[in-house]
CSV table of C-alpha atoms in Angstrom, one decimal:
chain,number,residue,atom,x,y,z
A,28,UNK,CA,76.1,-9.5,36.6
A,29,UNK,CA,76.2,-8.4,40.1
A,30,UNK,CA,78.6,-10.5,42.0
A,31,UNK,CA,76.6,-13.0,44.5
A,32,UNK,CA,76.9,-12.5,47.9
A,33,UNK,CA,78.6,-15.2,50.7
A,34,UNK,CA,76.5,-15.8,53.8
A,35,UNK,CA,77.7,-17.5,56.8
A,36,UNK,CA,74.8,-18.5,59.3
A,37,UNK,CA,75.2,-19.2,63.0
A,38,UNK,CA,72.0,-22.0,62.5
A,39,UNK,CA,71.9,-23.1,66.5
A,40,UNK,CA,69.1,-25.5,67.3
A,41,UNK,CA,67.2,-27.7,64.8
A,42,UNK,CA,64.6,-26.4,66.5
A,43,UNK,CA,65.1,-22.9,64.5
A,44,UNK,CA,63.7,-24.4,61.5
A,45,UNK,CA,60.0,-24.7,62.7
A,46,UNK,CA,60.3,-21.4,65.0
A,47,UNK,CA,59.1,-18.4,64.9
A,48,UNK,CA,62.1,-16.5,67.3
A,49,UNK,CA,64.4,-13.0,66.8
A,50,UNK,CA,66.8,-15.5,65.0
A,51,UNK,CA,64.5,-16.6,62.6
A,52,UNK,CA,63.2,-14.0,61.6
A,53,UNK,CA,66.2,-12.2,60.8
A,54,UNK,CA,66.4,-15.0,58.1
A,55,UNK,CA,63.4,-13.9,56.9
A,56,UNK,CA,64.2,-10.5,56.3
A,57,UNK,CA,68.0,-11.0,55.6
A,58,UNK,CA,66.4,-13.9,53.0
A,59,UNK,CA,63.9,-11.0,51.5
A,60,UNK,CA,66.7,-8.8,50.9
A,61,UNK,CA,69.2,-11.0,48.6
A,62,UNK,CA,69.0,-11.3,44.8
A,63,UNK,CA,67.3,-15.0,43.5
A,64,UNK,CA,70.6,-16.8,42.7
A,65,UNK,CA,71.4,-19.4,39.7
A,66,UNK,CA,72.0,-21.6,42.3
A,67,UNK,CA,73.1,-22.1,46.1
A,68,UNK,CA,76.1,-23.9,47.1
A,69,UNK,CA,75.5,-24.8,50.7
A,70,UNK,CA,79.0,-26.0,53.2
A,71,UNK,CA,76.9,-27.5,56.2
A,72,UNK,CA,79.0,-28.7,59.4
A,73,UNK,CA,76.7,-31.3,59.3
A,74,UNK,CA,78.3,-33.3,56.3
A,75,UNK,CA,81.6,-33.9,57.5
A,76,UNK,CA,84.0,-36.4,55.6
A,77,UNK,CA,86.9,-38.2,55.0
A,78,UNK,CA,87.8,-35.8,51.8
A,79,UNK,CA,85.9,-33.1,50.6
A,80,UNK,CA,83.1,-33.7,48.5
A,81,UNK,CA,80.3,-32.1,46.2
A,82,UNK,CA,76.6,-33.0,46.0
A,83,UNK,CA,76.1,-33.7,41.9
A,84,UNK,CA,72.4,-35.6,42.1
A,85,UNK,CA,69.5,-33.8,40.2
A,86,UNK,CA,67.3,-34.1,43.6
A,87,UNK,CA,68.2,-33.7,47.0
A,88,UNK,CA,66.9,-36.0,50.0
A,89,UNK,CA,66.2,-34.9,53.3
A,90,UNK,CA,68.5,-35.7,55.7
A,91,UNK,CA,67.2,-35.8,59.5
A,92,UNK,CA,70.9,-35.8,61.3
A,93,UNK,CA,69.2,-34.8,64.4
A,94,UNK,CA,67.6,-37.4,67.7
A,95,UNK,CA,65.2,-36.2,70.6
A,96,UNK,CA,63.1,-33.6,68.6
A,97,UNK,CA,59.7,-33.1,68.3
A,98,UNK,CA,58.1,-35.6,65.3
A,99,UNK,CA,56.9,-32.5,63.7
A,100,UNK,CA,60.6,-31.4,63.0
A,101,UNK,CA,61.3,-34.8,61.5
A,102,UNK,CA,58.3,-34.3,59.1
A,103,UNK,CA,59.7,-31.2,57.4
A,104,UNK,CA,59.9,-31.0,53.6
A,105,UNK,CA,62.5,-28.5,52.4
A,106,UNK,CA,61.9,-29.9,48.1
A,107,UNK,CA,64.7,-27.9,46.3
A,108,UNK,CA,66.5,-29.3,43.2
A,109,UNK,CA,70.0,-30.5,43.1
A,110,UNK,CA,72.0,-28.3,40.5
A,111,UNK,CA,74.6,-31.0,38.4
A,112,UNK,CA,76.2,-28.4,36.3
A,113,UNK,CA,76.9,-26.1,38.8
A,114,UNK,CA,78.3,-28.7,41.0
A,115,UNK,CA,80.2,-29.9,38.3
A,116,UNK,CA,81.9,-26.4,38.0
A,117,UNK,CA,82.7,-26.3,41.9
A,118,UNK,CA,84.2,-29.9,41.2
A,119,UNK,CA,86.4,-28.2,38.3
A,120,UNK,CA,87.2,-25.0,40.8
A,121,UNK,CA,88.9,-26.9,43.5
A,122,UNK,CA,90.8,-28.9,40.5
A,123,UNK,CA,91.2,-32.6,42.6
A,124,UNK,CA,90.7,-31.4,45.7
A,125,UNK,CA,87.3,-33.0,45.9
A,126,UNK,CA,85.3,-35.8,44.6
A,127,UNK,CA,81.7,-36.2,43.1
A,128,UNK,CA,79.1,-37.6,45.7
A,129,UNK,CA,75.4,-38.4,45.1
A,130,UNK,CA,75.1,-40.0,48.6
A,131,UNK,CA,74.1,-37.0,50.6
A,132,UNK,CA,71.1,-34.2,50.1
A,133,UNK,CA,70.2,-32.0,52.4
A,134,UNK,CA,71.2,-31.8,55.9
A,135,UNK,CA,69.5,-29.8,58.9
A,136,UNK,CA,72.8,-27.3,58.5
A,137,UNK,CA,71.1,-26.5,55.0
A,138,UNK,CA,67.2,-27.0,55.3
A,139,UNK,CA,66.8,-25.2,58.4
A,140,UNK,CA,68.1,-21.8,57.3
A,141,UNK,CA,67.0,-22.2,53.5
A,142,UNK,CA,63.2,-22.6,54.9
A,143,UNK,CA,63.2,-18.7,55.9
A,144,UNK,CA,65.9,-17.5,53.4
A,145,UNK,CA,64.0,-19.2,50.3
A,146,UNK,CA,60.5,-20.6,51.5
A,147,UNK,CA,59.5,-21.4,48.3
A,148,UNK,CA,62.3,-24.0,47.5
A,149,UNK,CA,62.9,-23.2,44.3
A,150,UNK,CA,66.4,-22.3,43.7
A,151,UNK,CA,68.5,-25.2,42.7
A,152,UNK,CA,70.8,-26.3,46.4
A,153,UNK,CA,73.8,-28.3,46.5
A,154,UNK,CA,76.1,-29.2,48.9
A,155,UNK,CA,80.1,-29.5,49.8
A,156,UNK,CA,81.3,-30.8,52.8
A,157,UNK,CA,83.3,-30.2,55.5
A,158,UNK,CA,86.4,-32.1,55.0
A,159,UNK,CA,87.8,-33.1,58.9
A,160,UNK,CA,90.9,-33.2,57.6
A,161,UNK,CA,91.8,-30.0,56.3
A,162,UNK,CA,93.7,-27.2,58.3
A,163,UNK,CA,92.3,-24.1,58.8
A,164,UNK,CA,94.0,-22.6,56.2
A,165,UNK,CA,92.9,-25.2,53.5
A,166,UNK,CA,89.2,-24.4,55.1
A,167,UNK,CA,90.0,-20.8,53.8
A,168,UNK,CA,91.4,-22.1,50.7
A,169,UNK,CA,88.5,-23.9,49.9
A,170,UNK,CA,86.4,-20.8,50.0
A,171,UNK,CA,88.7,-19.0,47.5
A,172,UNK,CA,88.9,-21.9,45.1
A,173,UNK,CA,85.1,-21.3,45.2
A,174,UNK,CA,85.0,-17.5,44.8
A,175,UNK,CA,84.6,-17.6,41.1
A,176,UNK,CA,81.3,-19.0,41.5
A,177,UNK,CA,80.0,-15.6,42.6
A,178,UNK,CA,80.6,-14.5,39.2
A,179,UNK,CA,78.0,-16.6,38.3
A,180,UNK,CA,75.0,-16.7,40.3
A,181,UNK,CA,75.7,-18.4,42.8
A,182,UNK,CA,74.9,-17.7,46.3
A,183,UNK,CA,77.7,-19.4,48.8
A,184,UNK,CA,75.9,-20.4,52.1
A,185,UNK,CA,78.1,-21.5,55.1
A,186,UNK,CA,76.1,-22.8,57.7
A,187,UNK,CA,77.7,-23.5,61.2
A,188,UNK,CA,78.9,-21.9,64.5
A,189,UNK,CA,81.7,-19.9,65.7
A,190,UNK,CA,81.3,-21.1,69.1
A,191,UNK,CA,79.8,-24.7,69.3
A,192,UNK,CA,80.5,-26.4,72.1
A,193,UNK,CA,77.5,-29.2,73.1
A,194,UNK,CA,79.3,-30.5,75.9
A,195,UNK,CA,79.2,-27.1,77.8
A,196,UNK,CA,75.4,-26.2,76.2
A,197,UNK,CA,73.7,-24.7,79.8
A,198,UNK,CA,69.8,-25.5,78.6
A,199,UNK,CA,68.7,-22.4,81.4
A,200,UNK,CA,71.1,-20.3,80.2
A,201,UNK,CA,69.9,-17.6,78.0
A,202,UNK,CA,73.4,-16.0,76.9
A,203,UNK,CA,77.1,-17.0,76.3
A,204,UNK,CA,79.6,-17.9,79.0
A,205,UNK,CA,82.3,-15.6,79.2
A,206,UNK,CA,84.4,-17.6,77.6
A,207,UNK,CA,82.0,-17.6,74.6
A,208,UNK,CA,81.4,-13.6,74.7
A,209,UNK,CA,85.1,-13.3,74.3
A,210,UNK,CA,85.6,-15.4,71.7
A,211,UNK,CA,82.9,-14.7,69.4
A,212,UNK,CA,84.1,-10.9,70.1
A,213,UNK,CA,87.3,-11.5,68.3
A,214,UNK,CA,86.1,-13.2,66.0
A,215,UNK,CA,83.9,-10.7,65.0
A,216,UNK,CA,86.1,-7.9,65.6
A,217,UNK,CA,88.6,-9.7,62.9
A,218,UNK,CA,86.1,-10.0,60.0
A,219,UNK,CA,84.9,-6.9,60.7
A,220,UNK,CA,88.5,-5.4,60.2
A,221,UNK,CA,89.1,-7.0,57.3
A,222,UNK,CA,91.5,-9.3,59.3
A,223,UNK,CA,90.5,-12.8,58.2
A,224,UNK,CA,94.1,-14.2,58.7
A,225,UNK,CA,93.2,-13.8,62.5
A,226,UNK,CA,90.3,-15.7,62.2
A,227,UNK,CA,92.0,-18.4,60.6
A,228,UNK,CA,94.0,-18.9,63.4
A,229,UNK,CA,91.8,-18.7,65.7
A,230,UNK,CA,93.5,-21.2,68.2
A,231,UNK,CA,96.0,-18.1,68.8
A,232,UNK,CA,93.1,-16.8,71.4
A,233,UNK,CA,94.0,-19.8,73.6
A,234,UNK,CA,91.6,-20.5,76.3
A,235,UNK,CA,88.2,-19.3,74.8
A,236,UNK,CA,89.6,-21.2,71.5
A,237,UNK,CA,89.7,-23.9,72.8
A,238,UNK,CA,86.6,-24.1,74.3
A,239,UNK,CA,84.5,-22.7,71.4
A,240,UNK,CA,86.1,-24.8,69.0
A,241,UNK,CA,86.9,-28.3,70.3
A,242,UNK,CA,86.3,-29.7,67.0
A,243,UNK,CA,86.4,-27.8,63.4
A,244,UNK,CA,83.3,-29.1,62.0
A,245,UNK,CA,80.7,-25.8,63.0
A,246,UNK,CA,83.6,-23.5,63.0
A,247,UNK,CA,85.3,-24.9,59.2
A,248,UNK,CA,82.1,-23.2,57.2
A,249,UNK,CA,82.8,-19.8,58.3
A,250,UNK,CA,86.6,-20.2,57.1
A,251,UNK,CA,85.2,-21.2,53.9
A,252,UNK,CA,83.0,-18.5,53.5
A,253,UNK,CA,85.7,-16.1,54.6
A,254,UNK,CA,87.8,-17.4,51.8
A,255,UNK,CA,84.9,-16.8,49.5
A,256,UNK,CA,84.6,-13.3,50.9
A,257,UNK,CA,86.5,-10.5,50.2
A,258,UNK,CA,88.0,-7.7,52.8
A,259,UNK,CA,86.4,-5.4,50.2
A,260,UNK,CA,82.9,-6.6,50.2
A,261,UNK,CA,80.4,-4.9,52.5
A,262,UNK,CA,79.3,-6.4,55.9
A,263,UNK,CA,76.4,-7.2,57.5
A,264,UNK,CA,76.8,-8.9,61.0
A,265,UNK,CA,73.2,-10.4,62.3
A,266,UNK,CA,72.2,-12.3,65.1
A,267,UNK,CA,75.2,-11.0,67.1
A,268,UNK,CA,74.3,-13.1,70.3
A,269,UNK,CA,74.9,-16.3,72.3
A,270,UNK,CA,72.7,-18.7,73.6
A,271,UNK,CA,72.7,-22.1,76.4
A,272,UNK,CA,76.5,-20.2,77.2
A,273,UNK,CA,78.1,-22.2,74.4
A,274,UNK,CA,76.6,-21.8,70.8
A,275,UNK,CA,76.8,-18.5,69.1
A,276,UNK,CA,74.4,-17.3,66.5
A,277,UNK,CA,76.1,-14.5,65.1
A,278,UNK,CA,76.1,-14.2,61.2
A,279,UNK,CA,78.1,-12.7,58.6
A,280,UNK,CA,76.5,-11.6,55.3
A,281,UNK,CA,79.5,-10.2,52.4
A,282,UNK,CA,77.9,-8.4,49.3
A,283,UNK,CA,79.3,-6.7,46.6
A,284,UNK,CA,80.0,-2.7,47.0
């Protein structure tokens, strides 16, 4: 079995889930390209917890973890299956590290991005969340724990930013702040080398740092996936832009060579 691919997504607005933009439908075709999976494990930035845990329900619920949108957004359906066993299995991976939750579903980190990757909703989803109490480097080892998974079928989704910063969004702005450009450079420029030490320790870039990550939860998914990744798989970097100065798109998609 071909080994399944890792795909970190740079999901931006809700609002990408109903639209029909460049972002979008670079989903679409990205989502057109990949192999039908066993199952998806999904780390949204949007389930953040005390511990980490693992979505083991049959059925997912849609979660709405969104205010201010239009009532069509809020009427979205996204009707994927849970997937038990292979939750189960992620539970056995990370070996105590995490707990069993049927609390959750799907969140907008998940639904929005899985609407143009898999519109039909037919692949078995679950989801593991972002534990706020990690370090970076447990992130990444989060990701590695999972790696064996792509052994199996199952396509690792990590859906966040790697610059988020809400309190800085400029809603005129149609690109990054500088600040932004630069950090979303390096970042880039260090999974593209292979380097993902470097973005693991990200805060090392100081100022931009800082301000693109003032807290983990959008910027802990792409750690994971990195530690699912591997230096050796080949790259595909998509939606290589910023947008309101202080949320980056850019995504990374790792596939077997």
């Amino acid at each position: 079995m071909q080994r399944s691919p890792v795909f970190f997504i740079g999901h931006g607005s809700p609002m990408n889930a109903m639209e029909d933009n460049a972002f979008t439908r670079e989903w679409q075709r990205i989502g057109a390209s990949l192999p039908r999976p066993k199952a998806i494990l999904s780390v949204s930035a949007h389930w953040f917890t005390e511990g980490t845990r693992v979505f083991t329900a049959p059925e997912n619920r849609m979660i709405y973890d969104m205010y201010g949108f239009p009532e069509a957004l809020y009427r979205i359906a996204y009707p994927a299956p849970g997937a038990p066993a292979t939750a189960a299995r992620a539970l056995q991976l990370l070996d105590g590290r995490a707990r069993a939750d049927t609390s959750w579903g799907l969140d907008h980190g998940s639904w929005s991005v899985l609407r143009h990757l898999y519109p039909t909703a037919d692949v078995p989803v679950f989801q593991v969340s972002v534990n706020y109490a990690l370090t970076p480097e447990e992130h990444f080892a989060v990701g590695r724990a999972l790696q064996p998974l792509r052994e199996e079928g199952v396509l690792i989704l990590a859906s966040g930013n790697v610059v988020h910063n809400l309190g800085r969004v400029g809603w005129d702005q149609e690109g990054g702040y500088p600040w932004a450009d630069t950090f979303d450079a390096a970042i880039r420029d260090a999974v593209r080398a292979g380097d993902f030490a470097r973005a693991v320790h990200y805060a090392d870039l100081g100022e931009p740092a800082r301000l693109s990550v003032p807290t983990p939860d959008h910027y802990a998914p792409l750690l994971v996936a990195l530690g699912a990744a591997d230096p050796a798989d080949a790259l595909q970097v998509s939606n290589d832009a910023r947008t309101m100065g202080s949320l980056s798109m850019t995504s990374y998609l790792f596939t077997e060579t």
